């Protein structure tokens, strides 16, 4: 790298820093905080920003009051960085009401306490529709039912049906003007708008019932059709066959959207500029069963993975919300993608969100993290250059089990009904492909994962715990504290954990310490030949497996990453080569003499090992952005690299053997399955839909499932261990 | 209580001098690490508050507060990722290199960003960066190498 780039980078960084004029508090003011509990920095900053936004937006004394309320709510956010602040419990503001008609309220109740999760997708991708249908401009909404894709066209006052695979129109019916909302009930499609509601026979395309009632949102379920009109504080319940009114249920505020989920009819209203309310109606009594306050005005509601998901808009911006209807807890998805979320739909565990700017975000509803970010605003083929998405107000989404349908109005005046196929939902949507089958919340750890003593073990947590997970029940069954570091190996009857604090031998049942040695290790630890082997940078120490007493010292060995016991030898990865720019080395040690048998050059710095029947495989650190990164095969007979696998998306870190195949992990990219016979990548997959970069490097195979972990930004807390069924890639 | 703390701080000339001499640079370090001036300020202030509590026992206060800001930024990235989405930059800044470095930083993963900032803003040696980032030296070298490659592409 040229020094010119370095000097320009250095100068530019200093110049960039100089553009900031720090606000410097008086020392006395600052130190006032030293004697009271410290708020997390980012929380204060966020609160201050939000308060400023409120003041700027509303500019009234009332706004200041609201700002305090909102800032207070945000300040209680537990997911903000809190290096020293105490954890804060959260009490949801769910209330139960026995009354059939809820009183109209104009009071501005504080919004429900919200937690945040960060849905920061790993990379933007162009989204290319697999199918598109030219439709009239003014198409208002799209829905799926009776094997057809239904489109409500307000411009032509038509309800049109298309066959999804051929994209051909199969029928239409003229409906009332401004009919823009759809619902599907037994034997009928219900379409509605401000002028009224109509029931359509999906085969004959005839109107079988009609009623003049304004409608801003409609849902079907629980034996009824549910309607809100967007202007009056009531939810209207209709007979699904006759559309006759069954009940009128009073709300706290005019409802904006309605859906049916978890045995209740849910609607939402706006309490004030910053607060909305989701209300659940018990169908048996027409009583308000739940009230959950949320930030902003709800623009869409959908059910996914045992929660309600919503998009909301307020002066503070746009949010994606997860509403736990059991506890009333509201989680705000702090999504950096798009600016205004206007539509949302759900399928199984995937929540799709559309922003006005033309971006789709897919969330993994189970894990609460971003799956993918797709931008359709850049006019990919086949729309041609210069055509961009425009605001069209027709951003309803629909999911037909295989594709996501959306109406898009383009800047050239055309409007299309487009389908985006499920391939980009991830392999879990496809039979036989790797699928996440368990998520176990744990403290976030570092280092390798180890399968031993019928447990999955993880160390390296912030509190120096060693965590054991029962793979059968996918639950944490052991937590042993006081570990010296994040690196684990298993022996005959013990676990060995090492790190900066030395090495300990741990009873896997009781967690008791059986032996210790103060020698620190880097990444390297392995057990074999009656010894524990640890690498410390330039020296490998051999310790007694039982007592951890020093048995031998092997010097002049680069040992900063993995150690493996295989083929009667100890294999040591350099992790940091003798010449950093010219590849790395694997050192093979003879345990009978404690001497170096061979130093095997590798294309890049060696990381972690896995031995198979006839080879030792070791992952390689990448060189540069695009140069070598992958996996090499070392023939133990010749001590030479006999195969290389380089087609990994990013950098290869850990590797485990499934028998014929290997699984390779990476820090920032997907997992890959490698055919060890042909040294080719069979597939790469990213089954756990986690956006932020993080330590995905650890994997272990329990004989049935692959285990890895999420980065720490999951809403599940500090992290999680994840079990993945590798599907067809596991051979009998 | 506030008065007593304030007066004790007033008596502590060394801490006051250190605060006056270091605060701006530390806030700017937080700004570069997180992309947010507000968060940068808050990280710096938190670092000084923590330092104040440990003033008697900290031997190298500059390194201590720097480590606190780096640690705070790491927590911030982990839990408040990309809020706000990009580096705050004065509207009248138009120097190409500044814009380029900002764009590169905005596009980098936090680890790369941290390594670049510590290397070329704080001028720390790679080994010290490795200690601050709690990762192997080789990883730091890779992070800086790759970050510079991005920078080279952007600057060219």
PDB file of C-alpha atoms in Angstrom, chain A residues 90-283:
ATOM      1  CA  UNK A  90     -39.632  -2.912  31.516  1.00  0.00           C
ATOM      2  CA  UNK A  91     -43.249  -2.940  32.415  1.00  0.00           C
ATOM      3  CA  UNK A  92     -45.573  -3.153  29.493  1.00  0.00           C
ATOM      4  CA  UNK A  93     -48.589  -0.920  29.478  1.00  0.00           C
ATOM      5  CA  UNK A  94     -51.049  -3.573  28.518  1.00  0.00           C
ATOM      6  CA  UNK A  95     -54.417  -3.084  30.073  1.00  0.00           C
ATOM      7  CA  UNK A  96     -57.438  -5.297  30.168  1.00  0.00           C
ATOM      8  CA  UNK A  97     -60.893  -3.912  29.811  1.00  0.00           C
ATOM      9  CA  UNK A  98     -64.116  -5.692  30.642  1.00  0.00           C
ATOM     10  CA  UNK A  99     -66.214  -3.179  28.803  1.00  0.00           C
ATOM     11  CA  UNK A 100     -67.744  -3.735  25.445  1.00  0.00           C
ATOM     12  CA  UNK A 101     -67.337  -0.166  24.369  1.00  0.00           C
ATOM     13  CA  UNK A 102     -64.134   1.529  25.258  1.00  0.00           C
ATOM     14  CA  UNK A 103     -64.405   5.191  26.183  1.00  0.00           C
ATOM     15  CA  UNK A 104     -63.101   7.732  23.775  1.00  0.00           C
ATOM     16  CA  UNK A 105     -60.008   9.247  25.237  1.00  0.00           C
ATOM     17  CA  UNK A 106     -58.071  12.298  24.207  1.00  0.00           C
ATOM     18  CA  UNK A 107     -55.458  11.959  26.890  1.00  0.00           C
ATOM     19  CA  UNK A 108     -51.933  11.415  25.744  1.00  0.00           C
ATOM     20  CA  UNK A 109     -50.915   8.335  27.615  1.00  0.00           C
ATOM     21  CA  UNK A 110     -47.199   7.713  27.472  1.00  0.00           C
ATOM     22  CA  UNK A 111     -46.205   5.241  24.822  1.00  0.00           C
ATOM     23  CA  UNK A 112     -45.454   1.721  25.822  1.00  0.00           C
ATOM     24  CA  UNK A 113     -41.904   1.119  26.907  1.00  0.00           C
ATOM     25  CA  UNK A 114     -40.079  -0.023  23.876  1.00  0.00           C
ATOM     26  CA  UNK A 115     -36.948  -1.941  23.412  1.00  0.00           C
ATOM     27  CA  UNK A 116     -34.912  -1.579  20.310  1.00  0.00           C
ATOM     28  CA  UNK A 117     -33.336  -3.954  17.957  1.00  0.00           C
ATOM     29  CA  UNK A 118     -31.085  -3.045  15.156  1.00  0.00           C
ATOM     30  CA  UNK A 119     -32.116  -4.297  11.796  1.00  0.00           C
ATOM     31  CA  UNK A 120     -29.103  -3.412   9.826  1.00  0.00           C
ATOM     32  CA  UNK A 121     -28.928  -5.562   6.781  1.00  0.00           C
ATOM     33  CA  UNK A 122     -25.562  -6.707   5.597  1.00  0.00           C
ATOM     34  CA  UNK A 123     -25.722  -5.402   2.136  1.00  0.00           C
ATOM     35  CA  UNK A 124     -28.036  -3.829  -0.284  1.00  0.00           C
ATOM     36  CA  UNK A 125     -29.008  -5.874  -3.256  1.00  0.00           C
ATOM     37  CA  UNK A 126     -30.889  -5.025  -6.340  1.00  0.00           C
ATOM     38  CA  UNK A 127     -34.174  -6.774  -6.401  1.00  0.00           C
ATOM     39  CA  UNK A 128     -35.202  -8.100  -9.738  1.00  0.00           C
ATOM     40  CA  UNK A 129     -38.822  -9.029 -10.148  1.00  0.00           C
ATOM     41  CA  UNK A 130     -39.373 -12.437 -11.574  1.00  0.00           C
ATOM     42  CA  UNK A 131     -42.696 -11.494 -13.094  1.00  0.00           C
ATOM     43  CA  UNK A 132     -44.437  -8.268 -13.894  1.00  0.00           C
ATOM     44  CA  UNK A 133     -47.869  -7.329 -15.145  1.00  0.00           C
ATOM     45  CA  UNK A 134     -48.712  -3.970 -16.621  1.00  0.00           C
ATOM     46  CA  UNK A 135     -51.717  -2.561 -14.851  1.00  0.00           C
ATOM     47  CA  UNK A 136     -53.615   0.700 -14.802  1.00  0.00           C
ATOM     48  CA  UNK A 137     -52.079   3.504 -12.815  1.00  0.00           C
ATOM     49  CA  UNK A 138     -53.934   3.909  -9.577  1.00  0.00           C
ATOM     50  CA  UNK A 139     -53.862   0.312  -8.499  1.00  0.00           C
ATOM     51  CA  UNK A 140     -54.410   0.569  -4.804  1.00  0.00           C
ATOM     52  CA  UNK A 141     -53.811  -2.798  -3.267  1.00  0.00           C
ATOM     53  CA  UNK A 142     -52.963  -6.366  -3.987  1.00  0.00           C
ATOM     54  CA  UNK A 143     -54.125  -9.525  -2.267  1.00  0.00           C
ATOM     55  CA  UNK A 144     -53.860 -13.269  -2.605  1.00  0.00           C
ATOM     56  CA  UNK A 145     -56.809 -15.616  -2.486  1.00  0.00           C
ATOM     57  CA  UNK A 146     -58.388 -18.536  -4.272  1.00  0.00           C
ATOM     58  CA  UNK A 147     -55.188 -19.189  -6.190  1.00  0.00           C
ATOM     59  CA  UNK A 148     -55.290 -15.781  -7.760  1.00  0.00           C
ATOM     60  CA  UNK A 149     -53.617 -12.452  -7.333  1.00  0.00           C
ATOM     61  CA  UNK A 150     -56.260  -9.771  -6.845  1.00  0.00           C
ATOM     62  CA  UNK A 151     -55.713  -6.155  -7.644  1.00  0.00           C
ATOM     63  CA  UNK A 152     -57.986  -3.299  -6.624  1.00  0.00           C
ATOM     64  CA  UNK A 153     -57.709  -0.570  -9.247  1.00  0.00           C
ATOM     65  CA  UNK A 154     -59.170   2.649  -7.990  1.00  0.00           C
ATOM     66  CA  UNK A 155     -58.589   4.480 -11.261  1.00  0.00           C
ATOM     67  CA  UNK A 156     -60.807   2.086 -13.165  1.00  0.00           C
ATOM     68  CA  UNK A 157     -63.014   1.043 -10.240  1.00  0.00           C
ATOM     69  CA  UNK A 158     -62.228  -2.571 -10.998  1.00  0.00           C
ATOM     70  CA  UNK A 159     -61.249  -5.598  -9.049  1.00  0.00           C
ATOM     71  CA  UNK A 160     -59.017  -7.684 -11.310  1.00  0.00           C
ATOM     72  CA  UNK A 161     -57.725 -11.217 -10.793  1.00  0.00           C
ATOM     73  CA  UNK A 162     -54.560 -12.670 -12.303  1.00  0.00           C
ATOM     74  CA  UNK A 163     -53.259 -16.193 -12.511  1.00  0.00           C
ATOM     75  CA  UNK A 164     -49.975 -15.951 -10.586  1.00  0.00           C
ATOM     76  CA  UNK A 165     -47.791 -18.239 -12.662  1.00  0.00           C
ATOM     77  CA  UNK A 166     -48.846 -17.065 -16.106  1.00  0.00           C
ATOM     78  CA  UNK A 167     -49.561 -13.482 -15.094  1.00  0.00           C
ATOM     79  CA  UNK A 168     -52.682 -13.602 -17.243  1.00  0.00           C
ATOM     80  CA  UNK A 169     -55.868 -11.808 -16.291  1.00  0.00           C
ATOM     81  CA  UNK A 170     -58.591 -14.295 -15.418  1.00  0.00           C
ATOM     82  CA  UNK A 171     -61.445 -11.994 -14.562  1.00  0.00           C
ATOM     83  CA  UNK A 172     -62.598  -8.643 -13.284  1.00  0.00           C
ATOM     84  CA  UNK A 173     -65.592  -6.897 -11.835  1.00  0.00           C
ATOM     85  CA  UNK A 174     -66.565  -3.267 -11.598  1.00  0.00           C
ATOM     86  CA  UNK A 175     -66.756  -2.143  -8.003  1.00  0.00           C
ATOM     87  CA  UNK A 176     -67.568   1.049  -6.161  1.00  0.00           C
ATOM     88  CA  UNK A 177     -65.278   4.030  -6.720  1.00  0.00           C
ATOM     89  CA  UNK A 178     -62.212   4.218  -4.522  1.00  0.00           C
ATOM     90  CA  UNK A 179     -62.433   0.575  -3.522  1.00  0.00           C
ATOM     91  CA  UNK A 180     -58.889   0.119  -2.347  1.00  0.00           C
ATOM     92  CA  UNK A 181     -58.844  -2.555   0.337  1.00  0.00           C
ATOM     93  CA  UNK A 182     -59.194  -6.307   0.154  1.00  0.00           C
ATOM     94  CA  UNK A 183     -60.029  -9.173   2.455  1.00  0.00           C
ATOM     95  CA  UNK A 184     -60.684 -12.828   1.777  1.00  0.00           C
ATOM     96  CA  UNK A 185     -63.405 -14.865   3.428  1.00  0.00           C
ATOM     97  CA  UNK A 186     -65.005 -18.172   2.716  1.00  0.00           C
ATOM     98  CA  UNK A 187     -66.341 -18.158  -0.828  1.00  0.00           C
ATOM     99  CA  UNK A 188     -65.776 -14.488  -1.348  1.00  0.00           C
ATOM    100  CA  UNK A 189     -63.472 -11.562  -1.796  1.00  0.00           C
ATOM    101  CA  UNK A 190     -64.474  -8.439   0.071  1.00  0.00           C
ATOM    102  CA  UNK A 191     -63.409  -5.120  -1.376  1.00  0.00           C
ATOM    103  CA  UNK A 192     -64.033  -1.770   0.209  1.00  0.00           C
ATOM    104  CA  UNK A 193     -63.353   1.942   0.091  1.00  0.00           C
ATOM    105  CA  UNK A 194     -64.773   5.183   1.296  1.00  0.00           C
ATOM    106  CA  UNK A 195     -67.922   4.598  -0.758  1.00  0.00           C
ATOM    107  CA  UNK A 196     -68.828   1.194   0.617  1.00  0.00           C
ATOM    108  CA  UNK A 197     -68.141  -2.497   0.939  1.00  0.00           C
ATOM    109  CA  UNK A 198     -68.881  -5.276  -1.557  1.00  0.00           C
ATOM    110  CA  UNK A 199     -68.722  -9.026  -1.460  1.00  0.00           C
ATOM    111  CA  UNK A 200     -67.465 -10.648  -4.660  1.00  0.00           C
ATOM    112  CA  UNK A 201     -67.856 -14.243  -5.808  1.00  0.00           C
ATOM    113  CA  UNK A 202     -64.313 -15.254  -6.793  1.00  0.00           C
ATOM    114  CA  UNK A 203     -65.435 -17.606  -9.549  1.00  0.00           C
ATOM    115  CA  UNK A 204     -68.215 -15.689 -11.238  1.00  0.00           C
ATOM    116  CA  UNK A 205     -66.865 -12.225 -10.462  1.00  0.00           C
ATOM    117  CA  UNK A 206     -70.297 -11.089  -9.397  1.00  0.00           C
ATOM    118  CA  UNK A 207     -71.263  -8.937  -6.460  1.00  0.00           C
ATOM    119  CA  UNK A 208     -73.178 -10.980  -3.926  1.00  0.00           C
ATOM    120  CA  UNK A 209     -73.615  -8.391  -1.196  1.00  0.00           C
ATOM    121  CA  UNK A 210     -73.085  -4.683  -0.853  1.00  0.00           C
ATOM    122  CA  UNK A 211     -73.336  -2.106   1.880  1.00  0.00           C
ATOM    123  CA  UNK A 212     -72.717   1.617   1.984  1.00  0.00           C
ATOM    124  CA  UNK A 213     -70.244   2.117   4.784  1.00  0.00           C
ATOM    125  CA  UNK A 214     -66.960   3.984   4.627  1.00  0.00           C
ATOM    126  CA  UNK A 215     -63.937   1.726   4.908  1.00  0.00           C
ATOM    127  CA  UNK A 216     -60.273   2.552   5.382  1.00  0.00           C
ATOM    128  CA  UNK A 217     -59.112  -0.924   6.279  1.00  0.00           C
ATOM    129  CA  UNK A 218     -60.729  -4.329   6.297  1.00  0.00           C
ATOM    130  CA  UNK A 219     -59.946  -7.754   7.683  1.00  0.00           C
ATOM    131  CA  UNK A 220     -61.748 -11.063   7.760  1.00  0.00           C
ATOM    132  CA  UNK A 221     -61.713 -13.728  10.411  1.00  0.00           C
ATOM    133  CA  UNK A 222     -63.317 -14.966  13.601  1.00  0.00           C
ATOM    134  CA  UNK A 223     -66.579 -15.364  11.692  1.00  0.00           C
ATOM    135  CA  UNK A 224     -66.860 -11.749  10.711  1.00  0.00           C
ATOM    136  CA  UNK A 225     -65.608  -8.954   8.547  1.00  0.00           C
ATOM    137  CA  UNK A 226     -64.007  -6.116  10.508  1.00  0.00           C
ATOM    138  CA  UNK A 227     -63.867  -2.565   9.216  1.00  0.00           C
ATOM    139  CA  UNK A 228     -62.471   0.760  10.358  1.00  0.00           C
ATOM    140  CA  UNK A 229     -63.158   3.966   8.489  1.00  0.00           C
ATOM    141  CA  UNK A 230     -60.105   5.958   9.518  1.00  0.00           C
ATOM    142  CA  UNK A 231     -62.072   8.907  10.841  1.00  0.00           C
ATOM    143  CA  UNK A 232     -64.407   7.711  13.570  1.00  0.00           C
ATOM    144  CA  UNK A 233     -63.368   5.930  16.748  1.00  0.00           C
ATOM    145  CA  UNK A 234     -65.130   2.675  16.103  1.00  0.00           C
ATOM    146  CA  UNK A 235     -64.637  -0.793  14.717  1.00  0.00           C
ATOM    147  CA  UNK A 236     -67.550  -2.141  12.737  1.00  0.00           C
ATOM    148  CA  UNK A 237     -68.239  -5.857  12.685  1.00  0.00           C
ATOM    149  CA  UNK A 238     -70.129  -7.284   9.722  1.00  0.00           C
ATOM    150  CA  UNK A 239     -71.709 -10.570   8.829  1.00  0.00           C
ATOM    151  CA  UNK A 240     -69.401 -12.214   6.272  1.00  0.00           C
ATOM    152  CA  UNK A 241     -72.251 -13.371   4.054  1.00  0.00           C
ATOM    153  CA  UNK A 242     -74.676 -10.499   4.116  1.00  0.00           C
ATOM    154  CA  UNK A 243     -72.382  -7.691   5.216  1.00  0.00           C
ATOM    155  CA  UNK A 244     -75.046  -6.717   7.717  1.00  0.00           C
ATOM    156  CA  UNK A 245     -73.791  -4.936  10.763  1.00  0.00           C
ATOM    157  CA  UNK A 246     -73.258  -7.196  13.775  1.00  0.00           C
ATOM    158  CA  UNK A 247     -71.704  -4.759  16.223  1.00  0.00           C
ATOM    159  CA  UNK A 248     -70.081  -1.394  16.569  1.00  0.00           C
ATOM    160  CA  UNK A 249     -67.215  -1.326  19.001  1.00  0.00           C
ATOM    161  CA  UNK A 250     -66.040   1.967  20.401  1.00  0.00           C
ATOM    162  CA  UNK A 251     -62.358   2.764  20.287  1.00  0.00           C
ATOM    163  CA  UNK A 252     -60.137   5.297  21.987  1.00  0.00           C
ATOM    164  CA  UNK A 253     -59.331   6.903  18.675  1.00  0.00           C
ATOM    165  CA  UNK A 254     -60.179   6.473  15.013  1.00  0.00           C
ATOM    166  CA  UNK A 255     -58.801   3.217  13.703  1.00  0.00           C
ATOM    167  CA  UNK A 256     -56.381   3.248  10.814  1.00  0.00           C
ATOM    168  CA  UNK A 257     -55.825  -0.422  10.114  1.00  0.00           C
ATOM    169  CA  UNK A 258     -57.360  -3.689  11.204  1.00  0.00           C
ATOM    170  CA  UNK A 259     -56.250  -7.305  11.191  1.00  0.00           C
ATOM    171  CA  UNK A 260     -57.177 -10.588  12.831  1.00  0.00           C
ATOM    172  CA  UNK A 261     -54.646 -12.560  14.853  1.00  0.00           C
ATOM    173  CA  UNK A 262     -54.368 -14.680  17.972  1.00  0.00           C
ATOM    174  CA  UNK A 263     -58.127 -14.982  18.371  1.00  0.00           C
ATOM    175  CA  UNK A 264     -58.684 -11.240  18.498  1.00  0.00           C
ATOM    176  CA  UNK A 265     -59.508  -8.517  16.030  1.00  0.00           C
ATOM    177  CA  UNK A 266     -56.805  -5.884  16.192  1.00  0.00           C
ATOM    178  CA  UNK A 267     -57.060  -2.299  15.179  1.00  0.00           C
ATOM    179  CA  UNK A 268     -54.964   0.751  15.757  1.00  0.00           C
ATOM    180  CA  UNK A 269     -55.594   4.389  16.425  1.00  0.00           C
ATOM    181  CA  UNK A 270     -53.707   7.608  16.907  1.00  0.00           C
ATOM    182  CA  UNK A 271     -53.698   9.147  20.363  1.00  0.00           C
ATOM    183  CA  UNK A 272     -51.479  12.124  19.639  1.00  0.00           C
ATOM    184  CA  UNK A 273     -48.623  13.242  17.451  1.00  0.00           C
ATOM    185  CA  UNK A 274     -46.266  10.624  18.718  1.00  0.00           C
ATOM    186  CA  UNK A 275     -48.395   7.880  20.177  1.00  0.00           C
ATOM    187  CA  UNK A 276     -50.636   5.270  18.722  1.00  0.00           C
ATOM    188  CA  UNK A 277     -52.541   2.464  20.302  1.00  0.00           C
ATOM    189  CA  UNK A 278     -53.109  -1.101  19.228  1.00  0.00           C
ATOM    190  CA  UNK A 279     -56.365  -2.496  20.535  1.00  0.00           C
ATOM    191  CA  UNK A 280     -57.413  -6.131  20.621  1.00  0.00           C
ATOM    192  CA  UNK A 281     -61.119  -6.963  20.498  1.00  0.00           C
ATOM    193  CA  UNK A 282     -62.468 -10.170  21.969  1.00  0.00           C
ATOM    194  CA  UNK A 283     -64.916 -11.547  19.393  1.00  0.00           C
TER     195      UNK A 283
END
